Amino acid sequence: MIKTLLDASAFVGSSLWRTAAAAIVLTLLWWILAYSAFVNPLFLASPKEVFDFLRTVPSSKEHSEAIIATVKRVGWASAIILSIAIPLGLTLGYLAGFYSFLKGVLDFIRSIPPVVVLPIFLFIWKGTEEQVDRGRIALACFGTIPIVVFQIAEIVEKIPRERRDFARLLNAGYLFIIRRILFYETLPFVFVAARVAVSFSIIIIVVSEMVFSPQFGIGKRITVAQYSSQTQIVYAYALLIGMIGYTFNLITALLEKLASRWRK
């Protein structure tokens, strides 16, 4: 266990170093482009303006509450998506006949842009801020669950069936096969699906905040900055969204290292 933790820590450390090196290179290119006068400052804020604003975020109640509110929505949406999509994807992949029957429906639903049905979800959950938040989370679930279910079910279909067939010979039930065989066989792909769920949740939640502004939220702050032509704030929040997504992905990768130690 200690060795696994050390390996996971080393993996996170190397990932952070690589990301930091790439960030430094991109920041230098950004700085050169911003100060070369090739691009209008209204469209490309300078790194200094953006980082000056980022330094004020922790001490600003308004901006801190916006970030916390969005992270909470993304966290709840991701948790609900994974708790539904993972068992459903495993079950549909195992029941190949039933999955082939629903495959077209899933493909159709995942092709619908969530923004198109945003007014419907906000109308269903209209009322207080908390109720509207439920609508945003439900929208993220609607837009992401079919994608994750489809991804996991397709992986299950492609996994060799020898272990499942052997378990059936031993009179194992389908719940045992799903929990004890399929889940572990698909575990690396489940973590990939978790990253997809988090990424799509962030996109849908932030867009819904921009379209229908809540009291607090990153999407609202971006919209306010856009109307007041504060480009540096828009860029700063774009960086913050990227950091939120990267942090979630890093946590997922760390959990994958810890959960998949038996594969070595």
CSV table of C-alpha atoms in Angstrom, one decimal:
chain,number,residue,atom,x,y,z
A,1,MET,CA,0.0,0.0,0.0
A,2,ILE,CA,2.8,2.4,0.9
A,3,LYS,CA,4.6,1.6,-2.4
A,4,THR,CA,1.3,2.3,-4.3
A,5,LEU,CA,1.0,5.7,-2.5
A,6,LEU,CA,4.6,6.5,-3.4
A,7,ASP,CA,4.0,5.6,-7.0
A,8,ALA,CA,0.8,7.6,-7.1
A,9,SER,CA,2.6,10.6,-5.6
A,10,ALA,CA,5.5,10.3,-8.1
A,11,PHE,CA,2.9,10.2,-10.9
A,12,VAL,CA,1.2,13.3,-9.7
A,13,GLY,CA,4.5,15.1,-9.2
A,14,SER,CA,5.7,14.3,-12.7
A,15,SER,CA,2.4,15.3,-14.2
A,16,LEU,CA,2.5,18.6,-12.4
A,17,TRP,CA,6.1,19.3,-13.5
A,18,ARG,CA,5.2,18.6,-17.2
A,19,THR,CA,2.1,20.8,-16.9
A,20,ALA,CA,4.1,23.6,-15.3
A,21,ALA,CA,6.7,23.5,-18.0
A,22,ALA,CA,4.1,23.6,-20.7
A,23,ALA,CA,2.3,26.5,-18.9
A,24,ILE,CA,5.5,28.5,-18.7
A,25,VAL,CA,6.1,28.1,-22.5
A,26,LEU,CA,2.6,29.1,-23.4
A,27,THR,CA,2.7,32.1,-21.0
A,28,LEU,CA,5.8,33.3,-22.7
A,29,LEU,CA,4.2,33.0,-26.1
A,30,TRP,CA,1.1,34.8,-24.8
A,31,TRP,CA,3.3,37.6,-23.3
A,32,ILE,CA,5.1,38.1,-26.6
A,33,LEU,CA,1.8,38.1,-28.6
A,34,ALA,CA,0.1,40.5,-26.1
A,35,TYR,CA,3.0,43.0,-26.1
A,36,SER,CA,3.8,42.9,-29.8
A,37,ALA,CA,0.8,45.0,-30.7
A,38,PHE,CA,-0.3,42.5,-33.4
A,39,VAL,CA,-3.6,42.0,-31.5
A,40,ASN,CA,-6.0,44.6,-30.1
A,41,PRO,CA,-5.7,44.6,-26.3
A,42,LEU,CA,-9.5,44.5,-26.2
A,43,PHE,CA,-9.4,41.0,-27.6
A,44,LEU,CA,-6.2,39.7,-26.0
A,45,ALA,CA,-5.5,40.8,-22.4
A,46,SER,CA,-1.9,40.8,-21.2
A,47,PRO,CA,-0.7,38.1,-18.8
A,48,LYS,CA,0.1,40.9,-16.2
A,49,GLU,CA,-3.5,42.1,-16.2
A,50,VAL,CA,-4.9,38.6,-16.0
A,51,PHE,CA,-2.5,37.5,-13.1
A,52,ASP,CA,-3.1,40.8,-11.3
A,53,PHE,CA,-6.8,40.0,-11.3
A,54,LEU,CA,-6.2,36.4,-10.2
A,55,ARG,CA,-4.3,37.6,-7.2
A,56,THR,CA,-7.4,39.5,-6.0
A,57,VAL,CA,-9.8,36.6,-6.3
A,58,PRO,CA,-9.1,34.9,-2.9
A,59,SER,CA,-9.7,38.2,-1.1
A,60,SER,CA,-12.8,39.0,-3.1
A,61,LYS,CA,-16.0,37.6,-1.6
A,62,GLU,CA,-17.9,38.1,-4.8
A,63,HIS,CA,-15.5,36.1,-7.0
A,64,SER,CA,-14.7,33.5,-4.4
A,65,GLU,CA,-18.4,32.7,-3.9
A,66,ALA,CA,-18.8,32.5,-7.7
A,67,ILE,CA,-16.1,29.8,-7.9
A,68,ILE,CA,-17.3,27.9,-4.9
A,69,ALA,CA,-20.9,27.8,-6.3
A,70,THR,CA,-19.8,26.5,-9.7
A,71,VAL,CA,-17.5,23.9,-8.2
A,72,LYS,CA,-20.4,22.6,-6.0
A,73,ARG,CA,-22.7,22.3,-9.0
A,74,VAL,CA,-20.0,20.5,-11.0
A,75,GLY,CA,-19.3,18.2,-8.1
A,76,TRP,CA,-22.9,17.3,-7.6
A,77,ALA,CA,-23.5,16.8,-11.3
A,78,SER,CA,-20.5,14.6,-11.7
A,79,ALA,CA,-21.4,12.4,-8.7
A,80,ILE,CA,-24.9,11.9,-9.9
A,81,ILE,CA,-23.8,11.2,-13.5
A,82,LEU,CA,-21.2,8.6,-12.5
A,83,SER,CA,-23.5,6.9,-9.9
A,84,ILE,CA,-26.1,6.4,-12.7
A,85,ALA,CA,-24.0,6.0,-15.8
A,86,ILE,CA,-21.4,3.4,-14.6
A,87,PRO,CA,-23.8,0.7,-13.4
A,88,LEU,CA,-26.2,1.4,-16.3
A,89,GLY,CA,-23.4,1.2,-18.9
A,90,LEU,CA,-22.1,-2.1,-17.4
A,91,THR,CA,-25.5,-3.6,-17.3
A,92,LEU,CA,-26.4,-2.6,-20.9
A,93,GLY,CA,-23.0,-3.8,-22.1
A,94,TYR,CA,-23.6,-7.2,-20.4
A,95,LEU,CA,-27.2,-7.5,-21.8
A,96,ALA,CA,-26.1,-7.2,-25.4
A,97,GLY,CA,-29.5,-7.8,-26.9
A,98,PHE,CA,-31.2,-5.1,-24.8
A,99,TYR,CA,-28.3,-2.7,-25.5
A,100,SER,CA,-28.7,-3.2,-29.3
A,101,PHE,CA,-32.4,-2.3,-28.8
A,102,LEU,CA,-31.6,1.0,-26.9
A,103,LYS,CA,-28.4,1.9,-28.8
A,104,GLY,CA,-30.2,4.0,-31.4
A,105,VAL,CA,-32.1,5.9,-28.7
A,106,LEU,CA,-28.9,6.6,-26.7
A,107,ASP,CA,-27.2,7.8,-29.9
A,108,PHE,CA,-30.1,10.1,-30.6
A,109,ILE,CA,-30.2,11.6,-27.1
A,110,ARG,CA,-26.5,12.2,-26.9
A,111,SER,CA,-26.7,14.1,-30.2
A,112,ILE,CA,-29.0,16.7,-28.7
A,113,PRO,CA,-27.0,19.8,-27.6
A,114,PRO,CA,-27.9,20.4,-23.9
A,115,VAL,CA,-28.1,24.2,-24.5
A,116,VAL,CA,-31.1,23.6,-26.8
A,117,VAL,CA,-33.2,22.1,-23.9
A,118,LEU,CA,-31.9,24.4,-21.2
A,119,PRO,CA,-35.1,26.5,-21.2
A,120,ILE,CA,-37.2,23.3,-20.6
A,121,PHE,CA,-35.1,22.2,-17.6
A,122,LEU,CA,-35.1,25.7,-16.1
A,123,PHE,CA,-38.9,25.9,-16.6
A,124,ILE,CA,-39.4,22.6,-14.8
A,125,TRP,CA,-37.2,23.6,-11.9
A,126,LYS,CA,-38.2,27.3,-11.8
A,127,GLY,CA,-38.5,29.0,-8.5
A,128,THR,CA,-35.8,29.6,-5.9
A,129,GLU,CA,-32.1,29.7,-6.6
A,130,GLU,CA,-31.7,26.2,-5.2
A,131,GLN,CA,-34.5,24.8,-7.5
A,132,VAL,CA,-32.9,26.4,-10.5
A,133,ASP,CA,-29.6,24.9,-9.5
A,134,ARG,CA,-31.3,21.5,-9.6
A,135,GLY,CA,-32.3,22.3,-13.2
A,136,ARG,CA,-28.7,23.0,-14.1
A,137,ILE,CA,-27.5,19.8,-12.6
A,138,ALA,CA,-30.3,17.8,-14.3
A,139,LEU,CA,-29.3,19.4,-17.6
A,140,ALA,CA,-25.7,18.3,-17.0
A,141,CYS,CA,-26.9,14.8,-16.3
A,142,PHE,CA,-29.1,14.8,-19.5
A,143,GLY,CA,-26.2,15.9,-21.6
A,144,THR,CA,-23.5,13.6,-20.1
A,145,ILE,CA,-25.2,10.3,-18.9
A,146,PRO,CA,-25.9,9.0,-22.5
A,147,ILE,CA,-22.3,9.7,-23.5
A,148,VAL,CA,-20.8,7.9,-20.5
A,149,VAL,CA,-23.3,5.0,-20.8
A,150,PHE,CA,-22.6,4.6,-24.5
A,151,GLN,CA,-18.8,4.7,-23.9
A,152,ILE,CA,-18.8,2.1,-21.1
A,153,ALA,CA,-21.3,-0.2,-22.9
A,154,GLU,CA,-19.2,-0.2,-26.0
A,155,ILE,CA,-16.1,-1.1,-24.0
A,156,VAL,CA,-18.0,-4.0,-22.3
A,157,GLU,CA,-19.1,-5.4,-25.6
A,158,LYS,CA,-15.5,-5.5,-26.9
A,159,ILE,CA,-14.1,-7.3,-23.8
A,160,PRO,CA,-13.4,-11.0,-24.3
A,161,ARG,CA,-16.2,-13.1,-22.8
A,162,GLU,CA,-14.1,-16.0,-21.4
A,163,ARG,CA,-14.3,-14.9,-17.8
A,164,ARG,CA,-18.1,-14.3,-18.0
A,165,ASP,CA,-18.7,-17.6,-19.7
A,166,PHE,CA,-16.6,-19.4,-17.0
A,167,ALA,CA,-18.5,-17.6,-14.3
A,168,ARG,CA,-21.8,-18.7,-15.8
A,169,LEU,CA,-20.6,-22.3,-15.8
A,170,LEU,CA,-20.2,-21.9,-12.0
A,171,ASN,CA,-23.8,-20.6,-11.8
A,172,ALA,CA,-22.8,-17.0,-11.0
A,173,GLY,CA,-25.6,-14.5,-11.3
A,174,TYR,CA,-25.5,-11.5,-13.6
A,175,LEU,CA,-25.1,-9.1,-10.6
A,176,PHE,CA,-22.0,-11.1,-9.5
A,177,ILE,CA,-20.6,-11.0,-13.0
A,178,ILE,CA,-21.2,-7.2,-13.3
A,179,ARG,CA,-19.8,-6.4,-9.9
A,180,ARG,CA,-16.9,-8.9,-9.7
A,181,ILE,CA,-15.8,-9.3,-13.3
A,182,LEU,CA,-17.0,-6.6,-15.7
A,183,PHE,CA,-16.4,-3.7,-13.2
A,184,TYR,CA,-12.7,-4.6,-12.7
A,185,GLU,CA,-12.2,-5.4,-16.4
A,186,THR,CA,-13.5,-2.0,-17.4
A,187,LEU,CA,-12.0,-0.1,-14.4
A,188,PRO,CA,-9.4,1.9,-16.5
A,189,PHE,CA,-12.1,2.9,-19.0
A,190,VAL,CA,-14.5,3.8,-16.1
A,191,PHE,CA,-11.9,6.4,-14.9
A,192,VAL,CA,-11.7,7.7,-18.5
A,193,ALA,CA,-15.5,8.0,-18.5
A,194,ALA,CA,-15.2,9.9,-15.1
A,195,ARG,CA,-12.9,12.4,-16.7
A,196,VAL,CA,-15.4,12.8,-19.6
A,197,ALA,CA,-18.2,13.3,-17.1
A,198,VAL,CA,-16.4,16.0,-15.2
A,199,SER,CA,-15.3,17.8,-18.4
A,200,PHE,CA,-18.8,17.8,-19.9
A,201,SER,CA,-20.3,18.8,-16.5
A,202,ILE,CA,-18.0,21.9,-16.3
A,203,ILE,CA,-19.0,22.9,-19.9
A,204,ILE,CA,-22.7,22.5,-19.4
A,205,ILE,CA,-22.8,24.1,-15.9
A,206,VAL,CA,-20.8,27.2,-17.0
A,207,VAL,CA,-22.8,27.7,-20.2
A,208,SER,CA,-26.1,27.4,-18.3
A,209,GLU,CA,-24.8,30.0,-15.8
A,210,MET,CA,-24.0,32.3,-18.7
A,211,VAL,CA,-27.4,31.9,-20.4
A,212,PHE,CA,-29.5,32.1,-17.2
A,213,SER,CA,-27.4,33.9,-14.6
A,214,PRO,CA,-27.6,32.7,-11.0
A,215,GLN,CA,-26.8,34.8,-8.0
A,216,PHE,CA,-23.3,33.3,-7.9
A,217,GLY,CA,-21.4,31.4,-10.6
A,218,ILE,CA,-18.4,31.6,-12.9
A,219,GLY,CA,-20.7,31.9,-15.9
A,220,LYS,CA,-22.4,35.0,-14.5
A,221,ARG,CA,-19.0,36.7,-13.8
A,222,ILE,CA,-17.9,36.0,-17.3
A,223,THR,CA,-21.1,37.5,-18.7
A,224,VAL,CA,-20.8,40.6,-16.6
A,225,ALA,CA,-17.2,41.0,-17.6
A,226,GLN,CA,-18.1,40.6,-21.3
A,227,TYR,CA,-20.7,43.4,-21.1
A,228,SER,CA,-18.3,45.7,-19.4
A,229,SER,CA,-15.4,44.8,-21.8
A,230,GLN,CA,-13.2,43.6,-19.0
A,231,THR,CA,-11.3,41.1,-21.2
A,232,GLN,CA,-8.7,40.3,-18.5
A,233,ILE,CA,-11.5,39.0,-16.2
A,234,VAL,CA,-12.8,36.7,-19.1
A,235,TYR,CA,-9.3,35.3,-19.6
A,236,ALA,CA,-8.8,34.9,-15.9
A,237,TYR,CA,-12.0,32.9,-15.5
A,238,ALA,CA,-11.1,30.8,-18.5
A,239,LEU,CA,-7.8,29.9,-16.8
A,240,LEU,CA,-9.7,29.2,-13.5
A,241,ILE,CA,-12.1,26.9,-15.4
A,242,GLY,CA,-9.1,25.1,-16.9
A,243,MET,CA,-7.5,24.7,-13.5
A,244,ILE,CA,-10.7,23.3,-12.0
A,245,GLY,CA,-11.0,20.8,-14.8
A,246,TYR,CA,-7.3,19.9,-14.5
A,247,THR,CA,-7.6,19.4,-10.7
A,248,PHE,CA,-10.6,17.1,-11.1
A,249,ASN,CA,-8.7,15.1,-13.8
A,250,LEU,CA,-5.6,14.9,-11.6
A,251,ILE,CA,-7.7,13.6,-8.7
A,252,THR,CA,-9.3,11.0,-11.0
A,253,ALA,CA,-5.9,9.9,-12.3
A,254,LEU,CA,-4.6,9.6,-8.7
A,255,LEU,CA,-7.6,7.5,-7.8
A,256,GLU,CA,-7.1,5.3,-10.9
A,257,LYS,CA,-3.5,4.7,-9.8
A,258,LEU,CA,-4.6,3.6,-6.3
A,259,ALA,CA,-7.6,1.5,-7.5
A,260,SER,CA,-5.7,-0.2,-10.3
A,261,ARG,CA,-2.6,-1.3,-8.3
A,262,TRP,CA,-3.8,-5.0,-8.6
A,263,ARG,CA,-3.2,-4.8,-12.3
A,264,LYS,CA,0.6,-4.6,-11.9
